[in-house]
Amino acid sequence: ETIKMNMMQVTEEGLRSMKDFLSTYNKLSEQCFNNCIVHFNNRNLTTEEASCADVCVQKMTNMNNRATQTYLVEQPKITQKKMEEAEAKGKQIMEIMKSQGMDPESMNDMELQAAALKIRSETPGL
């Protein structure tokens, strides 16, 4: 059962990666085509068109690689910050519950969720 779920997750991640790759490839192809291909009277590319397309693809590939590298460095920092913010908000909500006379330790998950949602809707900036 666990192996099957892991395989589904891997398959979904692979599919998502493939969609991202194809989307990037399609954008790159379209942009380079629109920027470089101007003569439609000939079956073959002119020397200028081929050179332009090569340079365009190289630039776009380099830009995409740099963006990916930056994402890989920055994403964990962003995720960590969001986790810390969520934990801080969770602690604030627990303190508000206690100040309102609730006992969060004795509440089940559904009760905690309902109380937290109510507090969030009633407390601006939380």
PDB file of C-alpha atoms in Angstrom:
ATOM      1  CA  GLU A   1       0.000   0.000   0.000  1.00  0.00           C
ATOM      2  CA  THR A   2       2.742   2.471   0.986  1.00  0.00           C
ATOM      3  CA  ILE A   3       4.826   1.506  -2.045  1.00  0.00           C
ATOM      4  CA  LYS A   4       1.833   2.069  -4.294  1.00  0.00           C
ATOM      5  CA  MET A   5       1.237   5.543  -2.821  1.00  0.00           C
ATOM      6  CA  ASN A   6       4.936   6.415  -3.171  1.00  0.00           C
ATOM      7  CA  MET A   7       4.845   5.312  -6.810  1.00  0.00           C
ATOM      8  CA  MET A   8       1.780   7.485  -7.422  1.00  0.00           C
ATOM      9  CA  GLN A   9       3.554  10.442  -5.839  1.00  0.00           C
ATOM     10  CA  VAL A  10       6.690   9.835  -7.922  1.00  0.00           C
ATOM     11  CA  THR A  11       4.558   9.534 -11.043  1.00  0.00           C
ATOM     12  CA  GLU A  12       2.714  12.783 -10.239  1.00  0.00           C
ATOM     13  CA  GLU A  13       6.006  14.594  -9.558  1.00  0.00           C
ATOM     14  CA  GLY A  14       7.469  13.253 -12.795  1.00  0.00           C
ATOM     15  CA  LEU A  15       4.398  14.337 -14.721  1.00  0.00           C
ATOM     16  CA  ARG A  16       4.552  17.805 -13.160  1.00  0.00           C
ATOM     17  CA  SER A  17       8.264  18.068 -14.030  1.00  0.00           C
ATOM     18  CA  MET A  18       7.584  16.989 -17.596  1.00  0.00           C
ATOM     19  CA  LYS A  19       4.784  19.561 -17.933  1.00  0.00           C
ATOM     20  CA  ASP A  20       7.101  22.280 -16.579  1.00  0.00           C
ATOM     21  CA  PHE A  21       9.843  21.246 -19.003  1.00  0.00           C
ATOM     22  CA  LEU A  22       7.477  21.211 -21.980  1.00  0.00           C
ATOM     23  CA  SER A  23       6.028  24.574 -21.022  1.00  0.00           C
ATOM     24  CA  THR A  24       9.511  26.092 -20.801  1.00  0.00           C
ATOM     25  CA  TYR A  25      10.535  24.454 -24.085  1.00  0.00           C
ATOM     26  CA  ASN A  26       7.419  25.724 -25.854  1.00  0.00           C
ATOM     27  CA  LYS A  27       7.943  29.285 -24.583  1.00  0.00           C
ATOM     28  CA  LEU A  28      11.597  29.194 -25.615  1.00  0.00           C
ATOM     29  CA  SER A  29      10.750  27.827 -29.067  1.00  0.00           C
ATOM     30  CA  GLU A  30       8.027  30.383 -29.644  1.00  0.00           C
ATOM     31  CA  GLN A  31      10.111  33.334 -28.500  1.00  0.00           C
ATOM     32  CA  CYS A  32      13.166  32.350 -30.544  1.00  0.00           C
ATOM     33  CA  PHE A  33      11.021  31.610 -33.596  1.00  0.00           C
ATOM     34  CA  ASN A  34       9.248  34.975 -33.342  1.00  0.00           C
ATOM     35  CA  ASN A  35      12.531  36.836 -32.827  1.00  0.00           C
ATOM     36  CA  CYS A  36      14.638  35.072 -35.461  1.00  0.00           C
ATOM     37  CA  ILE A  37      12.583  33.557 -38.258  1.00  0.00           C
ATOM     38  CA  VAL A  38      11.553  36.218 -40.759  1.00  0.00           C
ATOM     39  CA  HIS A  39      11.780  34.612 -44.217  1.00  0.00           C
ATOM     40  CA  PHE A  40       8.920  32.268 -44.981  1.00  0.00           C
ATOM     41  CA  ASN A  41       9.648  31.977 -48.722  1.00  0.00           C
ATOM     42  CA  ASN A  42      12.320  29.344 -48.252  1.00  0.00           C
ATOM     43  CA  ARG A  43      12.173  25.856 -46.783  1.00  0.00           C
ATOM     44  CA  ASN A  44      15.581  26.203 -45.095  1.00  0.00           C
ATOM     45  CA  LEU A  45      16.697  28.753 -42.549  1.00  0.00           C
ATOM     46  CA  THR A  46      18.992  31.488 -43.732  1.00  0.00           C
ATOM     47  CA  THR A  47      22.417  31.691 -42.121  1.00  0.00           C
ATOM     48  CA  GLU A  48      21.291  34.737 -40.136  1.00  0.00           C
ATOM     49  CA  GLU A  49      18.133  32.984 -38.921  1.00  0.00           C
ATOM     50  CA  ALA A  50      20.050  29.868 -37.864  1.00  0.00           C
ATOM     51  CA  SER A  51      22.671  31.952 -36.048  1.00  0.00           C
ATOM     52  CA  CYS A  52      20.000  34.059 -34.334  1.00  0.00           C
ATOM     53  CA  ALA A  53      18.095  30.944 -33.248  1.00  0.00           C
ATOM     54  CA  ASP A  54      21.275  29.336 -31.857  1.00  0.00           C
ATOM     55  CA  VAL A  55      22.147  32.445 -29.844  1.00  0.00           C
ATOM     56  CA  CYS A  56      18.560  32.843 -28.670  1.00  0.00           C
ATOM     57  CA  VAL A  57      18.289  29.237 -27.482  1.00  0.00           C
ATOM     58  CA  GLN A  58      21.650  29.484 -25.693  1.00  0.00           C
ATOM     59  CA  LYS A  59      20.650  32.713 -23.917  1.00  0.00           C
ATOM     60  CA  MET A  60      17.249  31.378 -22.917  1.00  0.00           C
ATOM     61  CA  THR A  61      18.781  28.122 -21.663  1.00  0.00           C
ATOM     62  CA  ASN A  62      21.367  30.008 -19.598  1.00  0.00           C
ATOM     63  CA  MET A  63      18.673  32.271 -18.166  1.00  0.00           C
ATOM     64  CA  ASN A  64      16.494  29.283 -17.279  1.00  0.00           C
ATOM     65  CA  ASN A  65      19.445  27.519 -15.610  1.00  0.00           C
ATOM     66  CA  ARG A  66      20.275  30.619 -13.539  1.00  0.00           C
ATOM     67  CA  ALA A  67      16.649  31.022 -12.518  1.00  0.00           C
ATOM     68  CA  THR A  68      16.494  27.357 -11.503  1.00  0.00           C
ATOM     69  CA  GLN A  69      19.700  27.645  -9.468  1.00  0.00           C
ATOM     70  CA  THR A  70      18.377  30.737  -7.708  1.00  0.00           C
ATOM     71  CA  TYR A  71      15.084  28.951  -6.993  1.00  0.00           C
ATOM     72  CA  LEU A  72      16.915  25.961  -5.505  1.00  0.00           C
ATOM     73  CA  VAL A  73      18.857  28.270  -3.180  1.00  0.00           C
ATOM     74  CA  GLU A  74      16.015  30.606  -2.205  1.00  0.00           C
ATOM     75  CA  GLN A  75      13.055  28.203  -1.975  1.00  0.00           C
ATOM     76  CA  PRO A  76      14.244  26.458   1.219  1.00  0.00           C
ATOM     77  CA  LYS A  77      14.731  29.878   2.856  1.00  0.00           C
ATOM     78  CA  ILE A  78      11.230  30.953   1.859  1.00  0.00           C
ATOM     79  CA  THR A  79       9.750  27.670   3.071  1.00  0.00           C
ATOM     80  CA  GLN A  80      11.580  27.948   6.403  1.00  0.00           C
ATOM     81  CA  LYS A  81      10.327  31.510   6.879  1.00  0.00           C
ATOM     82  CA  LYS A  82       6.733  30.476   6.124  1.00  0.00           C
ATOM     83  CA  MET A  83       7.016  27.568   8.578  1.00  0.00           C
ATOM     84  CA  GLU A  84       8.279  29.911  11.297  1.00  0.00           C
ATOM     85  CA  GLU A  85       5.464  32.374  10.592  1.00  0.00           C
ATOM     86  CA  ALA A  86       2.879  29.575  10.709  1.00  0.00           C
ATOM     87  CA  GLU A  87       4.296  28.289  14.003  1.00  0.00           C
ATOM     88  CA  ALA A  88       4.209  31.798  15.475  1.00  0.00           C
ATOM     89  CA  LYS A  89       0.588  32.257  14.379  1.00  0.00           C
ATOM     90  CA  GLY A  90      -0.263  28.843  15.829  1.00  0.00           C
ATOM     91  CA  LYS A  91       1.247  29.859  19.169  1.00  0.00           C
ATOM     92  CA  GLN A  92      -0.678  33.153  19.076  1.00  0.00           C
ATOM     93  CA  ILE A  93      -3.919  31.305  18.407  1.00  0.00           C
ATOM     94  CA  MET A  94      -3.228  28.882  21.267  1.00  0.00           C
ATOM     95  CA  GLU A  95      -2.582  31.818  23.617  1.00  0.00           C
ATOM     96  CA  ILE A  96      -5.804  33.522  22.517  1.00  0.00           C
ATOM     97  CA  MET A  97      -7.709  30.274  23.102  1.00  0.00           C
ATOM     98  CA  LYS A  98      -6.270  30.019  26.602  1.00  0.00           C
ATOM     99  CA  SER A  99      -7.053  33.690  27.324  1.00  0.00           C
ATOM    100  CA  GLN A 100     -10.669  32.995  26.295  1.00  0.00           C
ATOM    101  CA  GLY A 101     -10.866  30.152  28.804  1.00  0.00           C
ATOM    102  CA  MET A 102     -10.471  27.309  26.332  1.00  0.00           C
ATOM    103  CA  ASP A 103      -8.285  24.290  27.027  1.00  0.00           C
ATOM    104  CA  PRO A 104      -6.645  23.417  23.681  1.00  0.00           C
ATOM    105  CA  GLU A 105      -4.933  20.317  25.141  1.00  0.00           C
ATOM    106  CA  SER A 106      -8.295  18.717  25.867  1.00  0.00           C
ATOM    107  CA  MET A 107      -9.842  19.543  22.476  1.00  0.00           C
ATOM    108  CA  ASN A 108      -9.969  17.081  19.585  1.00  0.00           C
ATOM    109  CA  ASP A 109      -8.667  18.014  16.123  1.00  0.00           C
ATOM    110  CA  MET A 110     -12.045  19.153  14.821  1.00  0.00           C
ATOM    111  CA  GLU A 111     -12.679  21.370  17.833  1.00  0.00           C
ATOM    112  CA  LEU A 112      -9.180  22.868  17.575  1.00  0.00           C
ATOM    113  CA  GLN A 113      -9.644  23.614  13.885  1.00  0.00           C
ATOM    114  CA  ALA A 114     -13.045  25.208  14.429  1.00  0.00           C
ATOM    115  CA  ALA A 115     -11.783  27.344  17.302  1.00  0.00           C
ATOM    116  CA  ALA A 116      -8.661  28.386  15.365  1.00  0.00           C
ATOM    117  CA  LEU A 117     -10.720  29.358  12.315  1.00  0.00           C
ATOM    118  CA  LYS A 118     -13.082  31.390  14.472  1.00  0.00           C
ATOM    119  CA  ILE A 119     -10.188  33.210  16.153  1.00  0.00           C
ATOM    120  CA  ARG A 120      -8.478  33.902  12.801  1.00  0.00           C
ATOM    121  CA  SER A 121     -11.697  35.337  11.364  1.00  0.00           C
ATOM    122  CA  GLU A 122     -12.203  37.549  14.432  1.00  0.00           C
ATOM    123  CA  THR A 123      -8.593  38.730  14.806  1.00  0.00           C
ATOM    124  CA  PRO A 124      -7.325  41.174  12.183  1.00  0.00           C
ATOM    125  CA  GLY A 125      -3.736  40.599  11.048  1.00  0.00           C
ATOM    126  CA  LEU A 126      -3.640  37.003  12.246  1.00  0.00           C
TER     127      LEU A 126
END
